[in-house]
Every structure is written in C-alpha cells, then in structure tokens.
Coordinates of C-alpha atoms in Angstrom, one line a residue:
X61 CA -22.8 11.6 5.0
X62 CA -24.4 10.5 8.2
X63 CA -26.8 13.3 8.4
X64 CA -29.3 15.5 6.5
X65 CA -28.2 17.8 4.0
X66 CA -29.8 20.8 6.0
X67 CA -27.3 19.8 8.8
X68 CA -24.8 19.8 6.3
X69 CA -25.1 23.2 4.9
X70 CA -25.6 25.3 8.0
X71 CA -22.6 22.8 9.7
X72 CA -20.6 24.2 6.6
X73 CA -21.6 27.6 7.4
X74 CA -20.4 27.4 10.8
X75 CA -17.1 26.3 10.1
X76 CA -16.7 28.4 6.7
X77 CA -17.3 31.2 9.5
X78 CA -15.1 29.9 12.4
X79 CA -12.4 29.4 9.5
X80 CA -13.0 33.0 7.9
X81 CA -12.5 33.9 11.8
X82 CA -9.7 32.8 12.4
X83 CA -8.2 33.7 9.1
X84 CA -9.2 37.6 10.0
X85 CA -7.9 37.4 13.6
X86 CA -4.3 37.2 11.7
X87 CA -4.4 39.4 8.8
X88 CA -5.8 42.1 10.5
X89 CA -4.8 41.9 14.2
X90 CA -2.0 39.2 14.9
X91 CA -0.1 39.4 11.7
X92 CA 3.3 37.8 12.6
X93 CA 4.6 34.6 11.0
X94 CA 4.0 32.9 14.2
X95 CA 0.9 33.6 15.0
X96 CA 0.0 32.1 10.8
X97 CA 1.3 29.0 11.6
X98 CA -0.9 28.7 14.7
X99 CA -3.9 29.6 12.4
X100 CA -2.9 27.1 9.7
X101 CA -2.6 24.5 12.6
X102 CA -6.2 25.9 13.9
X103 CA -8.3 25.7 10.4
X104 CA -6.3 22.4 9.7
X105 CA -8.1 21.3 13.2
X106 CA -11.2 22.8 12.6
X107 CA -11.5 21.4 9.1
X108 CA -10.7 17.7 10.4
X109 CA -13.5 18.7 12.8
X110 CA -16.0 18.9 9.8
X111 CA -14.8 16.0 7.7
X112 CA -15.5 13.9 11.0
X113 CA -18.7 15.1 12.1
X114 CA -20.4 14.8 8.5
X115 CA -19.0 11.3 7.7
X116 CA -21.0 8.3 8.2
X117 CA -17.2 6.3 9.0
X118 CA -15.4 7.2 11.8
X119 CA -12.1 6.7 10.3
X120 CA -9.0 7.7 8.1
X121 CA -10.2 8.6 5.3
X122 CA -12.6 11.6 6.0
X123 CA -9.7 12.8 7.6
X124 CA -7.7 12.8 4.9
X125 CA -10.2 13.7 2.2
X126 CA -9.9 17.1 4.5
X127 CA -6.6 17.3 4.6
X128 CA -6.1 17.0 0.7
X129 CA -8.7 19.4 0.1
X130 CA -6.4 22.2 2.0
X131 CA -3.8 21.6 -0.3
X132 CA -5.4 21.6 -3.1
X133 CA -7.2 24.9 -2.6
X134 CA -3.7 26.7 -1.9
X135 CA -2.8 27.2 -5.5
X136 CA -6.1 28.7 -5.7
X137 CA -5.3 31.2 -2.7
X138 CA -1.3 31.8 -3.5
X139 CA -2.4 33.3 -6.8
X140 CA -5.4 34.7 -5.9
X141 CA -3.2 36.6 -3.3
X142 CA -0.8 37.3 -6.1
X143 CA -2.9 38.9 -8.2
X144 CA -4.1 41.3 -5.7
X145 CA -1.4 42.7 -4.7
X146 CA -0.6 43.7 -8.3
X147 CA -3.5 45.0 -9.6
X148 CA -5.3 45.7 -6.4
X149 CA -8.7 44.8 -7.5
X150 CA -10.4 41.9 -5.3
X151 CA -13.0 41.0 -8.0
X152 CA -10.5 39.9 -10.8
X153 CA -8.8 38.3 -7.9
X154 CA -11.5 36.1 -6.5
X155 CA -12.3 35.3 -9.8
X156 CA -8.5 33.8 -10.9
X157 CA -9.6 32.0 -7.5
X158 CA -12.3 30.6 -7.9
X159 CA -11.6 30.0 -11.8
X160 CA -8.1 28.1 -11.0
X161 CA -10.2 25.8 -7.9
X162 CA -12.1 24.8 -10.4
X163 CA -10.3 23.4 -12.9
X164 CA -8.6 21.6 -9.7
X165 CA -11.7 20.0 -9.0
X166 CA -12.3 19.1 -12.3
X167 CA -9.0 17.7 -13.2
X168 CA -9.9 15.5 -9.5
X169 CA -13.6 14.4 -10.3
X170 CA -12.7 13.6 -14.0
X171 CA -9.0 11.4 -13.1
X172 CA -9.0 10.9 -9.5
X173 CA -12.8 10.3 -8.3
X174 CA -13.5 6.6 -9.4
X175 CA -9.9 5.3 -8.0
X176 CA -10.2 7.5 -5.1
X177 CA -13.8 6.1 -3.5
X178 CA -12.4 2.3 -4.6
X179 CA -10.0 3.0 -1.8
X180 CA -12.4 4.1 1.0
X181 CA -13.5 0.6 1.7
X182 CA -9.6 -0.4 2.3
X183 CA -8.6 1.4 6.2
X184 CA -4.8 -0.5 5.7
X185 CA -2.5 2.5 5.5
X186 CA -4.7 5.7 5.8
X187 CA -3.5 6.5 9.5
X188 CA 0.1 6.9 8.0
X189 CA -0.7 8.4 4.5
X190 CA -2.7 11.4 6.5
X191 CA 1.2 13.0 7.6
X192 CA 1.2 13.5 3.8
X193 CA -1.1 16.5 3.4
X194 CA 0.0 18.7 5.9
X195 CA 3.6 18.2 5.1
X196 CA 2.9 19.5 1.6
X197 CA 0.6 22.9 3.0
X198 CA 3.5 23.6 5.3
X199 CA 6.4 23.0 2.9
X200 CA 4.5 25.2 0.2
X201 CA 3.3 28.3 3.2
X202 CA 7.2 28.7 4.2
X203 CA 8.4 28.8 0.8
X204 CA 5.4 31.2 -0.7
X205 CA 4.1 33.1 2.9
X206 CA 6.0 33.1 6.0
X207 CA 9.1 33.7 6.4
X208 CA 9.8 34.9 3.4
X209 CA 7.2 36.3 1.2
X210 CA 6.5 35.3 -2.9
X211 CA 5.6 39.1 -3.3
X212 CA 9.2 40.0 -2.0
X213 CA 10.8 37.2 -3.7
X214 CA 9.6 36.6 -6.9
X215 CA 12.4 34.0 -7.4
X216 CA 10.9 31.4 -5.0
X217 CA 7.9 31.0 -7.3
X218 CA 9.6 27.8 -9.4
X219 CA 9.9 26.0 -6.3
X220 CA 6.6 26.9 -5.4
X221 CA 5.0 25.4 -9.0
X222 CA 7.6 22.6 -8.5
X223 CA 6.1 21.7 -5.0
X224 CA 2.5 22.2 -6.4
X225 CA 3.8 19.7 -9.5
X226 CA 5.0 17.3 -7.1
X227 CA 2.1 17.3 -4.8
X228 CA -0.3 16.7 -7.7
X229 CA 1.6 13.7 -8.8
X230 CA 2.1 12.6 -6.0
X231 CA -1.6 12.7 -4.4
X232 CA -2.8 11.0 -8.2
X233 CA -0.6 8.3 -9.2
X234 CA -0.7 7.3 -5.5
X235 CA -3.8 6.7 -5.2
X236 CA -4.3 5.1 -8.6
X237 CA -1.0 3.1 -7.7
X238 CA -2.8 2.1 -4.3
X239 CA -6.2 1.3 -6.2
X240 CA -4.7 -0.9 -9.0
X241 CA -3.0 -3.0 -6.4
X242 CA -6.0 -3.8 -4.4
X243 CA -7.9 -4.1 -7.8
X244 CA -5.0 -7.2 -8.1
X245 CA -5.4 -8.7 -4.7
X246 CA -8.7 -8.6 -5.8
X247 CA -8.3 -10.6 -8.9
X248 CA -5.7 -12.8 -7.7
X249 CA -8.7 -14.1 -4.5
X250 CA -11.3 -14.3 -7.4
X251 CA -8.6 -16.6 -9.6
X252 CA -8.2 -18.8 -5.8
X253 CA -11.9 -18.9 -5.8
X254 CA -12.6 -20.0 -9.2
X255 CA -9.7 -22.8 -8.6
X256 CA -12.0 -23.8 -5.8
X257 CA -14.8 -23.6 -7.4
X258 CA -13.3 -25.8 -10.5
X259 CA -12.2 -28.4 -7.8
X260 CA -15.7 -28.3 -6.8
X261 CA -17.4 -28.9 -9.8
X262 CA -14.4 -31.8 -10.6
X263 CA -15.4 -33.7 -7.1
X264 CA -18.8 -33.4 -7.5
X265 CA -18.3 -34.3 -11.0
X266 CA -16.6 -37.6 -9.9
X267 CA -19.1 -38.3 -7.6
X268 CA -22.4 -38.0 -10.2
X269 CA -20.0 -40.2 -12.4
X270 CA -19.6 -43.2 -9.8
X271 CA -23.5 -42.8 -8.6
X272 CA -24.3 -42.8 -12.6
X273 CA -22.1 -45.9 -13.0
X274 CA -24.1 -47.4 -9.6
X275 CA -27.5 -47.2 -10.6
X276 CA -26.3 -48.2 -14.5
X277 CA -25.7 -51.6 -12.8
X278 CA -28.4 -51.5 -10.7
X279 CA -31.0 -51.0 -13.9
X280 CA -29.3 -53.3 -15.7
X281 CA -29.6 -56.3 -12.7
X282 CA -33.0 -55.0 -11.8
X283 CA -34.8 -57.5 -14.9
X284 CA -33.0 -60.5 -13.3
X285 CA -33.4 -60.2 -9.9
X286 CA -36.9 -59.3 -10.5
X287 CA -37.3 -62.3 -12.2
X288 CA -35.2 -64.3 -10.1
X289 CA -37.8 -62.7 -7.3
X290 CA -40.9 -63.6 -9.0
X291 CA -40.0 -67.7 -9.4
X292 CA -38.3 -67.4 -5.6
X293 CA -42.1 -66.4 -4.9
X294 CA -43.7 -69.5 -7.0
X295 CA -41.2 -71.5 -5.5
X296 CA -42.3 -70.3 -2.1
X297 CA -38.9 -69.7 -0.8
X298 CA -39.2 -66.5 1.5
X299 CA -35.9 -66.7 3.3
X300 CA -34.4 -66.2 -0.2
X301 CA -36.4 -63.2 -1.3
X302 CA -35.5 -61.5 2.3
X303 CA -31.8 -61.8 1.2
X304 CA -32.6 -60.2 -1.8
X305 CA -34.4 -57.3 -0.7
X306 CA -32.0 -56.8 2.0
X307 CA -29.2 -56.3 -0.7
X308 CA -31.0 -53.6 -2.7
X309 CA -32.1 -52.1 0.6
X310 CA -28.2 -51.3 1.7
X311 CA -27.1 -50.8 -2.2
X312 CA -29.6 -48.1 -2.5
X313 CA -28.7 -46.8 0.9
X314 CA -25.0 -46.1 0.0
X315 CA -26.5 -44.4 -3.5
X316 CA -28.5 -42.0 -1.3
X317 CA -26.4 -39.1 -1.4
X318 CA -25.9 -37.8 2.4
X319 CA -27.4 -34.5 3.0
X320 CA -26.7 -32.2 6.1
X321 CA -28.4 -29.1 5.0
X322 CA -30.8 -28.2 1.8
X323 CA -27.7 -25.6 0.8
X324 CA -26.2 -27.7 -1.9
X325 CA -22.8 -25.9 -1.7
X326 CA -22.5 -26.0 1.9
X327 CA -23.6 -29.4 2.2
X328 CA -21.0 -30.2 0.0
X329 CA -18.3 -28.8 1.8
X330 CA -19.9 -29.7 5.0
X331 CA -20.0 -33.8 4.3
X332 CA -16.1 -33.5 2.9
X333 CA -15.6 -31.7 6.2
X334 CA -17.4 -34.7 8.2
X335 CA -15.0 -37.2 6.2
X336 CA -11.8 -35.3 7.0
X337 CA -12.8 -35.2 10.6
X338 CA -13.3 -39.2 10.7
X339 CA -9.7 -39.5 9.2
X340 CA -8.6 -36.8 11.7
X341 CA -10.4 -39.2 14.3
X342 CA -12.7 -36.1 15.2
X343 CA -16.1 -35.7 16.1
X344 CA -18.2 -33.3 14.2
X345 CA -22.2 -32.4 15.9
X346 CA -24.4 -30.3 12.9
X347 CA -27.0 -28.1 13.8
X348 CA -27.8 -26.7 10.6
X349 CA -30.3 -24.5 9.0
X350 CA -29.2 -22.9 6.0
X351 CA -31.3 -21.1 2.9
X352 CA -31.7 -23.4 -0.2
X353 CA -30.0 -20.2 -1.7
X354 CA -27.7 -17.4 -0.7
X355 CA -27.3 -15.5 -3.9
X356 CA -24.0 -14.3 -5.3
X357 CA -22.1 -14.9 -2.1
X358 CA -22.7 -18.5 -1.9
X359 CA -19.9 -20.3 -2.8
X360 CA -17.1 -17.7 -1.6
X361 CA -18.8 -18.4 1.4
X362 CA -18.7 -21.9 1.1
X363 CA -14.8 -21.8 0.4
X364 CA -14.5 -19.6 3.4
X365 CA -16.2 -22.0 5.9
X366 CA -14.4 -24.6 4.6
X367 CA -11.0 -23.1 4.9
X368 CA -11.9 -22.2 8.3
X369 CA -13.5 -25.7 9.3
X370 CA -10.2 -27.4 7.9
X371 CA -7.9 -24.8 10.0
X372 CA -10.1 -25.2 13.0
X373 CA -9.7 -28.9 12.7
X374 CA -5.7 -28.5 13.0
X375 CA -5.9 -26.5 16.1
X376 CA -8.0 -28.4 17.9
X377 CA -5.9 -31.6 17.6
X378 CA -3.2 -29.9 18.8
X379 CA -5.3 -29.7 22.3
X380 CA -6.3 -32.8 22.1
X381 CA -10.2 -31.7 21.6
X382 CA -11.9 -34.9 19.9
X383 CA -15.5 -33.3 19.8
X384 CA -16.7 -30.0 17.9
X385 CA -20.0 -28.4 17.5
X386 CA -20.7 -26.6 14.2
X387 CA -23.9 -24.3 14.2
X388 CA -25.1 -22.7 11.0
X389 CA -28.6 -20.5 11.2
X390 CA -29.8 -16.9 9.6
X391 CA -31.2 -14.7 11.8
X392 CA -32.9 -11.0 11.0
X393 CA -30.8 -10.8 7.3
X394 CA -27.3 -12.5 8.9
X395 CA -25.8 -15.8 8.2
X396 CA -24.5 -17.2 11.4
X397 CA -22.0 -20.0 12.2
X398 CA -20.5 -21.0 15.4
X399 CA -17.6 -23.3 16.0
X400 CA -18.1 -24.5 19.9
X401 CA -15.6 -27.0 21.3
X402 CA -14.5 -27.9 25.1
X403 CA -11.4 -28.1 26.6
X404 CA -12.0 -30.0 29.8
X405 CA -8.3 -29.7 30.9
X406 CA -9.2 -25.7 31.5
X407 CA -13.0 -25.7 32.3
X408 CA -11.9 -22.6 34.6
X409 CA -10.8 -20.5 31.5
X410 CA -13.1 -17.7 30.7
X411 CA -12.4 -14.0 29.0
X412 CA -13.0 -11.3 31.3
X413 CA -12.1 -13.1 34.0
X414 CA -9.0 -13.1 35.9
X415 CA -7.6 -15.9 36.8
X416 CA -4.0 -17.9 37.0
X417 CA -1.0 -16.2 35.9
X418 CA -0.6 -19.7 33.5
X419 CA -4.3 -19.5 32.4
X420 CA -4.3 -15.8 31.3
X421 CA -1.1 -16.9 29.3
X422 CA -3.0 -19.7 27.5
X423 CA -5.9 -17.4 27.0
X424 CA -3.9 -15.1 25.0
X425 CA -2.5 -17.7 23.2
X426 CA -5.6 -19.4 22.4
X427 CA -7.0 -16.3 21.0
X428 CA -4.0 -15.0 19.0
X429 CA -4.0 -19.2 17.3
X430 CA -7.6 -18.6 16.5
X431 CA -7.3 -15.2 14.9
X432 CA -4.8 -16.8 12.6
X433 CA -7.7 -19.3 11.6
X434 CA -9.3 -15.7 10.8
X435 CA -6.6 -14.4 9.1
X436 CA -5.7 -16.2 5.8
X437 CA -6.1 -14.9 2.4
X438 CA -9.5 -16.5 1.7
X439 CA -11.0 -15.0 5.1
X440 CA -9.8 -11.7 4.3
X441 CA -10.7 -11.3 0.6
X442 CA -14.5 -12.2 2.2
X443 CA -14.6 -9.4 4.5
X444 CA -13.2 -7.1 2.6
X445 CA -15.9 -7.6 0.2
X446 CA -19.0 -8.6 2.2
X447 CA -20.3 -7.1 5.5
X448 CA -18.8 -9.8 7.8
X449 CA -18.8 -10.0 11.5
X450 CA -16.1 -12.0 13.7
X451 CA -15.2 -12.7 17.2
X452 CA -13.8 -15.2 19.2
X453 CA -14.9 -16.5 23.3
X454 CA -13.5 -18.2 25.5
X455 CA -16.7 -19.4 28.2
X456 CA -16.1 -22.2 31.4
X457 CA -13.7 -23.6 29.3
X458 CA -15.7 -24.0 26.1
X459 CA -13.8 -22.2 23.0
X460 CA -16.2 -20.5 20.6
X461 CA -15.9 -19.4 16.9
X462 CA -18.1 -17.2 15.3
X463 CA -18.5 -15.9 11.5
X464 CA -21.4 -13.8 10.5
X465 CA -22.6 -12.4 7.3
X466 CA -24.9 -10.6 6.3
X467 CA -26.9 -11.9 3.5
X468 CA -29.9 -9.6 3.0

C-alpha cells in the first residue's frame, strides 16, 4: 500500500459505506432488475476506486485483484441470501456468510497467494485478463438474481455451482499456468547467462593460460640474459645492453593486461568490445568509473552491456558513424551508462523539435532501431528483474543511449 494503515481503514470505511449505500438504495427503494445492474456496475466502480487509491502501483493488477475479490465474495452472498429466505433468521445467515468467505479465502492464501504476488511484477497481459472478472459476476447475477430468481427457480442452482466451479478453476490454474511460465522464461535467461558466463570464464581462462606460458619463458630466459647483461657490462658495450632492455621493456608491456576500469567483469567485456570495434574499423572514447564490485547483479549486467555495446555497434555502421562515446559512472545508488555518437549528416535532428517532413521520418526510425537494441531477451530478463531505467535522445544531431540501474 502507498499509504498509512490509518488511511486505510477509515478509506475502507468509506467505501464499505458508499457500497452498503448503494446496495440499500436498490433493495429497499429501486428494486427493479435494471436499476441492480446499474448498482453492480456502480460498486464494481467504486471498488476499482479503492484498489487504486490504496496501491502503491498504478496499474493492472490492483485492478484486478478488486475485481476477483467481487466474485469471489458472491458465493458467500448467493447462499447467504438463500438461507434467509428459508429460514428467515439473519444471524444464521450472516454466519453461512461469513463461514463460506472464509474458507474462500483460505483455499486463496493457502494455493493461490505465493503464485499470485510472483505475477505482480509481470504488467504483460493484465489490461486484457481484467474483462475476466466482471464477465463471471454478471454471468453468475443473471443466472442466480435478475431476471430470474434462484428462490423461484431452484433448478438453475447447478448451473450456478457449475459457473462458481468454472470460475475457480479458472481464476487458479490460470494464474499458476501464467506463473510457471514466467518462472521458465526465467530459467531459460539464467541458463543464457550461465552460457555467458561459462564463455567468460573459458576466454579468460585462455588468456591467464597464454600470459602463464609468457612469463614461463620469460623466467626461464631471465638467468641468461641477465648474465649475458652482466659480461655486456664488463665488456663495456652499452649499445648492446640498451637493445636488451628495450626488448623486455615491450615484452613486458604486451603481458600487462589492459585495464579500462577497476570492475574486472566490465573491463572484460569492455576491452573485447574495444577489439571488436578495431575490426569493425570503429572508434570507441571510455569515460569510465565503475565500483571494484557490484554485488549479485554484476555479471548479468556485464552480459547486458555487452549485448547492447555489440548491437549498438551494428547500427551505427549502418550510418556510417565511425566514432562512439561510452560513459559508465554511479551516481546517488544508480549505475549509469551512456552511449553518445554523432551523425554529422543530420546535426539539425533533435526530439521535440519539429523539423523536415524527411527528418521527423528518420527520427522515428532512429528511435524505433534503437529500442530494438533495447529489446532482446537479455535486456528484458534484466529489467524484469532489476530496477532499470532506459531512454533514448536524439540532441543537434548527437544520438544518445542510456541504461541505468540501480545498484544500492
């Protein structure tokens, strides 16, 4: 919830009141069967009102968590109504109620709970899934209430348990259905992930082996050459020795293992990055200023930023851009990198400004290319599970990327 439980409860009031209301208006002064389906419509509305208000998310699922919670209380009501009006005493009948909600909210808390908040994280599909609800409520009130009557007609009551039935299942294997999938996308990004990580660990493997291999040489020449040095110097010969030094000098420089930032993983991915751009005959400016450490997240994030330095790559020689500026700083708890390049043929191009039929064309082009760099597997398996900022900018012709994460 985004507010105080105080709030809450006399919020709950309110619209337990306004409902209650409502609910009073037509049983005692408009009872028709049209004027009961304007005040299902009306507490549908006012308890969509109240899911909205109280959640911290402005989004689907509140919504629907209010919808559901209409249905599920009808079987509750139906019987509760049905027991009254044989035995015409209220107390059993609230009881039945409140006995057979119960259970309901048992059975949904014991089976349904766990898969059920798994989901909220996920907004794909909630928007459509919300017709769901209401469809159910109204197929159940014009078989059991209006316009014919389960009282009168006894004989409807099958269909009425059937609906319930199918409602139940429905509402429960759905949502497990829905949660075990994502539970597999889930898996199957970790799996690409590990393969990353394995290539990783198999390149940087390589490369300890050849550097290991190196400096084996090296030890093994140094007793000869510094002997060799040491009767060059008895000898007097200088020129000689200067040769010599100048060879261990450049052999020792090419074992240095190039470092771009103190983040081993990201200086990893960042120096393979820098080779694939020389190939690519691309430029590549660092301004770099990573933690030594990032925690769990650090080498999903590493894959990320290297699937979308690789992508961004591919775009930009298809306009011809030889020169890129990556940027990678944290600032107050976020992890921020920036992709910069210029396209001098369109210096004029910026967003938010109107300008050439042709340049607004290209500027929606531009954008939807980079939102594909955004939108691959990898990407989306980050954001899903990390709180990740994007956007893209388009500034006196100078195209900018940008990929935020938080990290504390």
């Amino acid at each position: 919830m985004k507010i105080s439980r105080v709030k809450f409860i006399l919020l709950f009031i309110f619209t337990f009141a306004l409902s209650s209301l409502v609910d009073f208006s037509v049983i005692f002064y408009f009872n028709s069967g049209t004027n009961y389906i304007i005040a299902t419509i009306l507490n549908f509305a006012i308890s969509l009102c109240f899911g909205i208000m109280v959640s911290e998310k402005k989004s689907w699922p509140p919504v629907f968590t209010g919808l559901c919670a209409s249905d599920f209380i009808l079987p509750g009501n139906i019987i509760c109504y049905f027991v009254f009006k044989r035995t015409g005493d209220i107390f059993s009948s609230v009881i039945v109620q409140v006995f057979i909600q119960t259970v309901f909210l048992a059975f949904l808390i014991r089976f349904v709970s766990k898969y059920y908040k798994e989901n909220e994280e996920d907004m794909a599909g909630w928007g459509s899934i919300c017709l769901i609800p209401p469809l159910f409520y109204f197929s159940i009130t014009f078989f059991s209430v209006w316009p014919m009557n389960i009282i009168d007609h006894p004989e409807a009551l099958p269909g009425v348990v059937c609906i319930f039935i199918l409602m139940a299942v429905t509402f429960t294997c759905g949502v497990i259905f829905y949660t075990r999938k994502g539970i597999k996308q889930k898996n199957d990004m970790n799996l690409v992930f590990l393969a990353e990580y394995s290539d990783r660990l198999r390149s940087e493997s390589a490369k300890v082996n050849e550097m290991s291999s190196k400096i084996e040489e090296m030890n093994n020449a140094t007793l000869t050459i510094t002997s060799e040095i040491l009767d060059l110097l008895e000898q007097k010969k200088y020129d000689d020795i200067k040769t010599i030094i100048t060879a261990i000098t450049t052999d020792s420089r090419i074992l240095a293992k190039e470092r771009l930032c103190s983040n081993n993983s990201m200086n990893s991915i960042l120096v393979e990055a820098e080779e694939y751009a020389k190939r690519a005959g691309i430029g590549i400016d660092f301004n770099l200023n990573v933690p030594e450490r990032l925690g769990t997240m650090e080498f999903d994030y590493a894959v990320v930023v290297e699937r979308m330095l690789n992508y961004a790559m591919k775009y930009f020689r298809t306009l011809f851009i030889r020169k890129f500026t990556v940027s990678m700083y944290s600032s107050g708890g976020w992890l921020n990198a920036e992709m910069r390049a210029r396209i001098r043929e369109y210096d004029d191009i910026s967003d938010g400004e109107q300008g050439t039929p042709e340049n607004e064309m290209l500027k929606k082009k531009m954008h939807a290319d980079i939102k594909n760099i955004f939108d691959v597997p990898e990407v989306n398996a980050f954001v899903k599970k990390y709180e990740v900022q994007r956007s893209i900018q388009i500034k006196m012709g100078v195209l900018g990327l940008e990929f935020n994460v938080r990290i504390n």
